[in-house]
Short mmCIF file of C-alpha atoms and ligand atoms in Angstrom, two decimals:
data_model
loop_
_atom_site.label_atom_id
_atom_site.label_comp_id
_atom_site.label_asym_id
_atom_site.label_seq_id
_atom_site.Cartn_x
_atom_site.Cartn_y
_atom_site.Cartn_z
CA UNK A 223 -38.59 -0.78 -56.29
CA UNK A 224 -35.45 0.58 -54.31
CA UNK A 225 -33.28 3.63 -55.32
CA UNK A 226 -30.20 4.91 -53.81
CA UNK A 227 -31.24 9.06 -54.47
CA UNK A 228 -30.42 12.81 -53.56
CA UNK A 229 -32.43 13.85 -51.46
CA UNK A 230 -31.14 16.64 -50.22
CA UNK A 231 -28.41 18.51 -52.81
CA UNK A 232 -24.89 18.04 -51.29
CA UNK A 233 -25.82 15.24 -49.01
CA UNK A 234 -24.69 11.84 -48.71
CA UNK A 235 -27.68 10.05 -51.07
CA UNK A 236 -30.37 7.57 -49.60
CA UNK A 237 -31.87 4.48 -50.16
CA UNK A 238 -35.15 4.96 -50.76
CA UNK A 239 -37.99 2.60 -51.77
CA UNK A 240 -41.00 4.05 -54.19
CA UNK A 241 -43.67 2.45 -55.54
CA UNK A 242 -42.36 0.13 -59.09
CA UNK A 243 -43.43 2.46 -62.41
CA UNK A 244 -45.62 1.18 -64.16
CA UNK A 245 -45.43 1.59 -68.50
CA UNK A 246 -48.12 3.47 -69.81
CA UNK A 247 -48.09 4.02 -73.70
CA UNK A 248 -44.74 3.70 -75.69
CA UNK A 249 -42.73 3.26 -72.19
CA UNK A 250 -41.10 0.41 -71.63
CA UNK A 251 -39.82 -0.54 -67.56
CA UNK A 252 -36.55 -1.84 -67.30
CA UNK A 253 -35.08 -3.77 -64.25
CA UNK A 254 -31.52 -1.63 -64.17
CA UNK A 255 -28.03 -3.97 -63.92
CA UNK A 256 -25.28 -1.98 -64.15
CA UNK A 257 -25.73 2.02 -64.20
CA UNK A 258 -22.47 4.14 -64.51
CA UNK A 259 -21.23 7.11 -61.89
CA UNK A 260 -20.74 10.01 -63.91
CA UNK A 261 -18.80 13.20 -63.51
CA UNK A 262 -21.71 15.15 -64.40
CA UNK A 263 -23.69 13.36 -61.44
CA UNK A 264 -21.87 15.27 -58.85
CA UNK A 265 -22.93 18.79 -60.82
CA UNK A 266 -26.62 17.21 -59.89
CA UNK A 267 -25.89 15.95 -56.86
CA UNK A 268 -24.50 19.43 -55.78
CA UNK A 269 -27.55 21.03 -57.96
CA UNK A 270 -25.83 23.91 -59.78
CA UNK A 271 -22.85 24.84 -62.26
CA UNK A 272 -20.16 27.28 -61.67
CA UNK A 273 -20.80 30.19 -64.18
CA UNK A 274 -17.71 31.84 -63.66
CA UNK A 275 -17.08 35.34 -62.05
CA UNK A 276 -19.06 34.27 -59.29
CA UNK A 277 -22.56 33.23 -60.89
CA UNK A 278 -23.86 29.45 -60.69
CA UNK A 279 -26.46 27.83 -62.28
CA UNK A 280 -29.13 26.53 -59.88
CA UNK A 281 -30.36 22.81 -61.56
CA UNK A 282 -33.22 23.55 -59.43
CA UNK A 283 -34.34 25.99 -61.37
CA UNK A 284 -34.51 24.53 -64.28
CA UNK A 285 -36.91 21.56 -63.08
CA UNK A 286 -34.63 19.18 -60.94
CA UNK A 287 -36.57 18.43 -58.56
CA UNK A 288 -35.92 15.76 -54.91
CA UNK A 289 -35.81 13.46 -54.67
CA UNK A 290 -33.83 12.09 -57.64
CA UNK A 291 -32.12 8.90 -58.65
CA UNK A 292 -29.15 10.11 -60.67
CA UNK A 293 -27.60 7.90 -63.68
CA UNK A 294 -27.72 8.19 -67.17
CA UNK A 295 -25.23 5.36 -68.64
CA UNK A 296 -27.93 2.93 -67.57
CA UNK A 297 -28.14 -1.18 -69.21
CA UNK A 298 -30.84 -3.29 -68.30
CA UNK A 299 -32.90 -6.03 -68.81
CA UNK A 300 -37.07 -5.48 -70.65
CA UNK A 301 -39.03 -6.27 -67.59
CA UNK A 302 -42.68 -4.74 -68.62
CA UNK A 303 -43.96 -3.10 -71.92
CA UNK A 304 -46.54 -0.60 -71.85
CA UNK A 305 -49.33 -1.38 -74.24
CA UNK A 306 -47.84 0.63 -77.24
CA UNK A 307 -44.31 -0.35 -77.10
CA UNK A 308 -43.60 -2.58 -79.52
CA UNK A 309 -39.98 -4.15 -80.82
CA UNK A 310 -38.51 -6.03 -77.37
CA UNK A 311 -39.61 -8.41 -75.17
CA UNK A 312 -38.94 -9.20 -71.30
CA UNK A 313 -35.32 -10.56 -70.23
CA UNK A 314 -33.99 -8.54 -73.51
CA UNK A 315 -30.59 -7.15 -72.14
CA UNK A 316 -30.47 -2.73 -73.85
CA UNK A 317 -28.50 -0.32 -73.31
CA UNK A 318 -31.07 3.08 -72.65
CA UNK A 319 -30.92 6.26 -74.31
CA UNK A 320 -31.09 8.67 -71.40
CA UNK A 321 -31.47 12.06 -73.17
CA UNK A 322 -34.63 11.33 -73.86
CA UNK A 323 -37.08 14.65 -74.58
CA UNK A 324 -40.42 15.40 -74.91
CA UNK A 325 -41.32 12.43 -77.86
CA UNK A 326 -42.84 15.06 -79.89
CA UNK A 327 -41.62 18.33 -81.66
CA UNK A 328 -38.98 18.40 -84.80
CA UNK A 329 -35.62 17.49 -82.96
CA UNK A 330 -37.29 14.47 -81.00
CA UNK A 331 -38.88 13.19 -84.20
CA UNK A 332 -35.24 13.39 -86.28
CA UNK A 333 -33.83 11.69 -83.20
CA UNK A 334 -31.62 14.87 -82.26
CA UNK A 335 -33.76 14.04 -78.36
CA UNK A 336 -31.15 16.54 -77.11
CA UNK A 337 -31.45 19.06 -78.85
CA UNK A 338 -35.31 19.59 -77.51
CA UNK A 339 -36.11 22.69 -75.37
CA UNK A 340 -38.37 20.10 -73.13
CA UNK A 341 -35.63 17.66 -71.68
CA UNK A 342 -36.84 14.61 -69.82
CA UNK A 343 -33.15 13.36 -70.01
CA UNK A 344 -33.07 9.84 -67.14
CA UNK A 345 -31.11 10.60 -64.06
CA UNK A 346 -31.78 14.53 -64.35
CA UNK A 347 -35.52 15.37 -64.63
CA UNK A 348 -36.64 11.78 -63.68
CA UNK A 349 -35.72 8.71 -62.29
CA UNK A 350 -32.50 7.07 -63.60
CA UNK A 351 -30.06 4.45 -62.85
CA UNK A 352 -29.45 4.33 -59.54
CA UNK A 353 -31.82 2.53 -58.59
CA UNK A 354 -33.75 -0.89 -59.07
CA UNK A 355 -35.88 0.02 -62.34
CA UNK A 356 -36.13 3.01 -64.52
CA UNK A 357 -38.37 3.56 -67.22
CA UNK A 358 -37.44 4.32 -70.76
CA UNK A 359 -40.02 6.44 -72.79
CA UNK A 360 -39.75 4.45 -75.85
CA UNK A 361 -38.48 1.03 -77.80
CA UNK A 362 -36.26 3.67 -80.48
CA UNK A 363 -34.44 4.85 -76.55
CA UNK A 364 -33.04 1.00 -76.61
CA UNK A 365 -30.07 -0.12 -78.08
CA UNK A 366 -29.25 -3.59 -78.01
CA UNK A 367 -25.39 -4.05 -77.25
CA UNK A 368 -24.72 -7.96 -78.07
CA UNK A 369 -21.48 -10.06 -76.71
CA UNK A 370 -20.68 -6.38 -75.36
CA UNK A 371 -19.78 -6.21 -71.45
CA UNK A 372 -22.46 -4.58 -70.25
CA UNK A 373 -20.67 -2.44 -67.45
CA UNK A 374 -18.76 -1.57 -70.81
CA UNK A 375 -21.89 -0.83 -72.68
CA UNK A 376 -23.66 1.20 -70.26
CA UNK A 377 -21.11 4.21 -70.29
CA UNK A 378 -21.52 4.63 -73.88
CA UNK A 379 -24.43 5.83 -73.20
CA UNK A 380 -23.29 9.29 -71.80
CA UNK A 381 -19.23 9.26 -72.05
CA UNK A 382 -19.48 7.26 -75.34
CA UNK A 383 -21.71 9.05 -77.13
CA UNK A 384 -20.39 13.01 -75.58
CA UNK A 385 -17.12 11.52 -76.47
CA UNK A 386 -18.04 10.30 -79.94
CA UNK A 387 -20.33 13.20 -80.52
CA UNK A 388 -17.46 15.72 -80.13
CA UNK A 389 -15.89 13.52 -82.76
CA UNK A 390 -17.80 14.23 -85.07
CA UNK A 391 -18.40 17.44 -84.94
CA UNK A 392 -14.16 18.16 -85.68
CA UNK A 393 -14.11 15.68 -88.21
CA UNK A 394 -12.74 15.16 -91.10
CA UNK A 395 -9.40 15.83 -89.96
CA UNK A 396 -6.74 13.76 -91.99
CA UNK A 397 -5.08 10.43 -89.53
CA UNK A 398 -1.97 12.00 -89.01
CA UNK A 399 -3.17 15.77 -88.25
CA UNK A 400 -2.70 16.03 -84.40
CA UNK A 401 -6.14 15.93 -82.27
CA UNK A 402 -5.90 17.43 -78.97
CA UNK A 403 -7.53 15.43 -76.37
CA UNK A 404 -7.81 17.60 -72.50
CA UNK A 405 -8.51 15.79 -69.98
CA UNK A 406 -7.44 12.03 -69.30
CA UNK A 407 -10.39 10.79 -66.84
CA UNK A 408 -13.09 8.51 -68.05
CA UNK A 409 -14.15 10.95 -71.44
CA UNK A 410 -10.82 11.00 -71.83
CA UNK A 411 -9.82 7.39 -72.25
CA UNK A 412 -13.41 6.90 -74.45
CA UNK A 413 -12.56 9.54 -76.88
CA UNK A 414 -8.42 7.58 -77.14
CA UNK A 415 -10.87 4.42 -77.87
CA UNK A 416 -12.84 6.31 -80.10
CA UNK A 417 -10.67 7.95 -82.32
CA UNK A 418 -8.68 5.15 -82.62
CA UNK A 419 -11.72 3.19 -83.54
CA UNK A 420 -11.83 5.47 -86.45
CA UNK A 421 -8.37 5.49 -87.25
CA UNK A 422 -6.52 8.65 -86.45
CA UNK A 423 -3.02 8.00 -85.41
CA UNK A 424 -2.35 11.78 -83.83
CA UNK A 425 -3.46 12.25 -80.91
CA UNK A 426 -2.38 14.31 -77.91
CA UNK A 427 -3.67 14.32 -74.28
CA UNK A 428 -3.29 16.92 -71.40
CA UNK A 429 -3.94 16.27 -68.10
CA UNK A 430 -2.29 17.45 -64.81
CA UNK A 431 -2.44 14.43 -63.22
CA UNK A 432 0.83 12.48 -63.96
CA UNK A 433 -1.43 9.13 -63.05
CA UNK A 434 -3.73 9.32 -65.86
CA UNK A 435 -0.95 10.90 -68.59
CA UNK A 436 0.65 7.30 -68.27
CA UNK A 437 -3.03 5.80 -68.01
CA UNK A 438 -3.60 7.62 -71.22
CA UNK A 439 -0.17 6.69 -72.81
CA UNK A 440 -0.99 3.06 -72.25
CA UNK A 441 -4.42 3.61 -73.58
CA UNK A 442 -2.01 4.45 -76.75
CA UNK A 443 -2.15 8.56 -77.06
CA UNK A 444 0.85 9.34 -79.53
CA UNK A 445 1.82 11.62 -76.99
CA UNK A 446 0.89 13.23 -73.13
CA UNK A 447 1.35 16.96 -72.17
CA UNK A 448 1.18 18.03 -68.16
CA UNK A 449 -1.70 20.81 -68.18
CA UNK A 450 -0.71 22.35 -64.84
CA UNK A 451 1.23 25.66 -64.40
CA UNK A 452 2.11 28.09 -67.17
CA UNK A 453 2.63 28.03 -70.99
CA UNK A 454 0.68 24.74 -71.24
CA UNK A 455 -0.57 25.90 -74.98
CA UNK A 456 3.44 26.05 -75.88
CA UNK A 457 4.05 22.84 -74.35
CA UNK A 458 0.60 21.35 -76.36
CA UNK A 459 2.19 23.32 -79.60
CA UNK A 460 5.59 21.50 -78.98
CA UNK A 461 3.94 18.43 -79.02
CA UNK A 462 2.04 18.58 -82.24
CA UNK A 463 4.30 21.01 -83.99
CA UNK A 464 2.94 23.57 -84.23
CA UNK A 465 -0.88 25.18 -83.41
CA UNK A 466 -3.50 22.54 -83.33
CA UNK A 467 -6.33 21.82 -85.89
CA UNK A 468 -8.37 20.28 -84.04
CA UNK A 469 -9.25 20.48 -79.68
CA UNK A 470 -11.96 18.63 -78.05
CA UNK A 471 -11.41 19.71 -74.33
CA UNK A 472 -13.25 17.53 -71.48
CA UNK A 473 -12.52 19.71 -69.00
CA UNK A 474 -13.50 23.05 -69.97
CA UNK A 475 -12.92 25.28 -67.45
CA UNK A 476 -11.13 28.58 -67.48
CA UNK A 477 -7.49 27.34 -67.54
CA UNK A 478 -8.14 24.94 -69.71
CA UNK A 479 -10.45 26.64 -72.65
CA UNK A 480 -7.59 29.36 -71.71
CA UNK A 481 -4.90 27.30 -73.15
CA UNK A 482 -6.77 25.63 -75.59
CA UNK A 483 -7.86 28.66 -77.63
CA UNK A 484 -4.54 29.61 -77.53
CA UNK A 485 -3.06 26.32 -79.04
CA UNK A 486 -5.43 26.24 -82.33
CA UNK A 487 -4.43 27.74 -85.59
CA UNK A 488 -5.67 28.79 -88.21
CA UNK A 489 -9.02 27.49 -88.95
CA UNK A 490 -9.29 25.35 -85.87
CA UNK A 491 -11.88 24.87 -83.49
CA UNK A 492 -12.52 23.59 -79.99
CA UNK A 493 -15.27 21.57 -79.28
CA UNK A 494 -16.12 21.71 -75.48
CA UNK A 495 -17.74 19.69 -73.95
CA UNK A 496 -16.92 19.50 -70.01
CA UNK A 497 -18.77 20.99 -67.07
CA UNK A 498 -16.03 22.31 -65.07
CA UNK A 499 -17.12 25.83 -64.83
CA UNK A 500 -15.51 28.83 -65.48
CA UNK A 501 -15.97 31.36 -68.63
CA UNK A 502 -13.24 32.45 -71.08
CA UNK A 503 -12.51 35.70 -72.88
CA UNK A 504 -12.63 36.16 -76.67
CA UNK A 505 -10.33 38.16 -78.57
CA UNK A 506 -12.72 39.06 -81.19
CA UNK A 507 -10.40 40.03 -83.71
CA UNK A 508 -8.49 36.84 -83.54
CA UNK A 509 -11.73 34.68 -84.18
CA UNK A 510 -12.40 36.70 -87.41
CA UNK A 511 -8.79 36.40 -88.10
CA UNK A 512 -8.11 32.99 -87.75
CA UNK A 513 -11.34 31.67 -88.84
CA UNK A 514 -11.54 30.08 -85.64
CA UNK A 515 -14.29 28.07 -84.42
CA UNK A 516 -15.72 27.35 -81.04
CA UNK A 517 -18.22 24.99 -80.09
CA UNK A 518 -19.93 23.41 -77.64
CA UNK A 519 -21.16 19.22 -77.91
CA UNK A 520 -23.85 18.17 -75.29
CA UNK A 521 -24.09 14.58 -74.75
CA UNK A 522 -25.30 12.86 -78.16
CA UNK A 523 -28.38 11.60 -80.24
CA UNK A 524 -29.68 7.87 -80.46
CA UNK A 525 -28.80 7.88 -83.76
CA UNK A 526 -24.91 7.94 -82.40
CA UNK A 527 -25.11 5.60 -79.58
CA UNK A 528 -25.85 2.82 -82.74
CA UNK A 529 -23.17 3.91 -84.25
CA UNK A 530 -20.94 3.91 -81.33
CA UNK A 531 -22.04 0.02 -80.22
CA UNK A 532 -22.07 -1.19 -83.73
CA UNK A 533 -18.33 0.42 -84.01
CA UNK A 534 -17.39 -1.31 -80.31
CA UNK A 535 -19.30 -5.04 -81.70
CA UNK A 536 -16.99 -4.53 -84.58
CA UNK A 537 -14.50 -5.33 -82.18
CA UNK A 538 -12.26 -1.59 -83.73
CA UNK A 539 -13.60 -0.11 -80.12
CA UNK A 540 -10.88 -1.61 -77.28
CA UNK A 541 -13.32 -1.63 -73.87
CA UNK A 542 -12.24 1.51 -71.40
CA UNK A 543 -11.18 0.51 -67.90
CA UNK A 544 -14.75 -0.08 -65.81
CA UNK A 545 -14.50 -1.04 -61.85
CA UNK A 546 -17.43 -2.70 -60.74
CA UNK A 547 -19.44 -1.31 -57.51
CA UNK A 548 -22.37 -2.81 -55.70
CA UNK A 549 -25.26 -0.37 -57.13
CA UNK A 550 -26.10 0.02 -52.52
CA UNK A 551 -22.67 1.69 -52.80
CA UNK A 552 -23.50 4.15 -54.59
CA UNK A 553 -22.90 6.86 -52.46
CA UNK A 554 -19.11 5.41 -51.68
CA UNK A 555 -18.93 5.50 -55.51
CA UNK A 556 -19.87 8.74 -56.03
CA UNK A 557 -17.35 10.31 -53.12
CA UNK A 558 -14.50 8.44 -55.07
CA UNK A 559 -15.60 9.93 -58.31
CA UNK A 560 -15.54 13.22 -56.29
CA UNK A 561 -12.19 12.74 -55.01
CA UNK A 562 -10.41 12.37 -57.76
CA UNK A 563 -9.95 8.71 -57.07
CA UNK A 564 -10.97 7.29 -59.88
CA UNK A 565 -9.17 6.01 -63.68
CA UNK A 566 -11.34 5.05 -66.25
CA UNK A 567 -14.98 4.59 -64.79
CA UNK A 568 -16.87 3.59 -62.27
CA UNK A 569 -19.97 1.44 -62.63
CA UNK A 570 -22.77 0.18 -60.33
CA UNK A 571 -23.87 -3.48 -60.38
CA UNK A 572 -26.98 -4.72 -59.65
CA UNK A 573 -26.74 -7.15 -56.59
CA UNK A 574 -28.31 -10.68 -58.80
CA UNK A 575 -26.31 -8.85 -61.95
ZN1 ZN B 817 -22.89 11.72 -68.44
ZN1 ZN B 818 -38.87 17.26 -78.14
#
């Protein structure tokens, strides 16, 4: 197999040849046809997360080994089944749930694999979709996209379930009660699509880019607020007609967390999703007096992936804009994302797909 791998943190991806893995036990070998390029790939490529105050969390210390084929938004064809794998056959097209764990703990057995304490996520702790082949540990990690565009379906494995799971944590909120989405990149447009599919009618998007705000309004946002400069919380509350009940922060940096927290109403909840980095100091009496919730949300689970794919198959989830790029241009795609030149999602496409 061939991979476009991180060989050195921060250096261009390199094309390398590896032995094609042989599926063991319940494993399924997948021939990758599509793989989304996710913003979190940039952090894996750089090798750390910024924790604020000059502190960094090294991914190497957390068990990320190089060389690594990144890529966790994978769609492909079943190529070969391990001796204990059932339920799929060679040639079947499947979305691969990448946030896999040990497979045996209570969280994994409850299909909350993303809450496993020993994560083995594809494209993070083991090779992912920036390659010609990938191993799925179990057929239950495979979801049939049906007639969905595979390039769009690939994005449901990360950006899709990430926003779906975050929005589920905010609900129930009445359809006309404003929900604020911070960040209008790939995740933001996905969040808009999911909220609309769930029949939510009042969605305020915040972004510093005028182009991305316009894309969000075109995609059905009720209002768009400029997230740059001072007084962003005030502008959000003006747009919402007062402090807001639910905010999803898809950027989650020091500046966005601060204005998001400042715009919450009594009983409000801020769900933090992005991995931009930084820190937030909370006024503790306000947390209590206003009964506020700040909750983190990390990707999603296989149940949520199946629910989201079902929503898409019912036709209520508008497909987000994707652009495909040949797999061999993985490095160029990653650099385009790094330079902030991407509206919607870039998806690597195998030459044969
Ligand atoms: Zn991702
Ligand atoms: Zn586990």
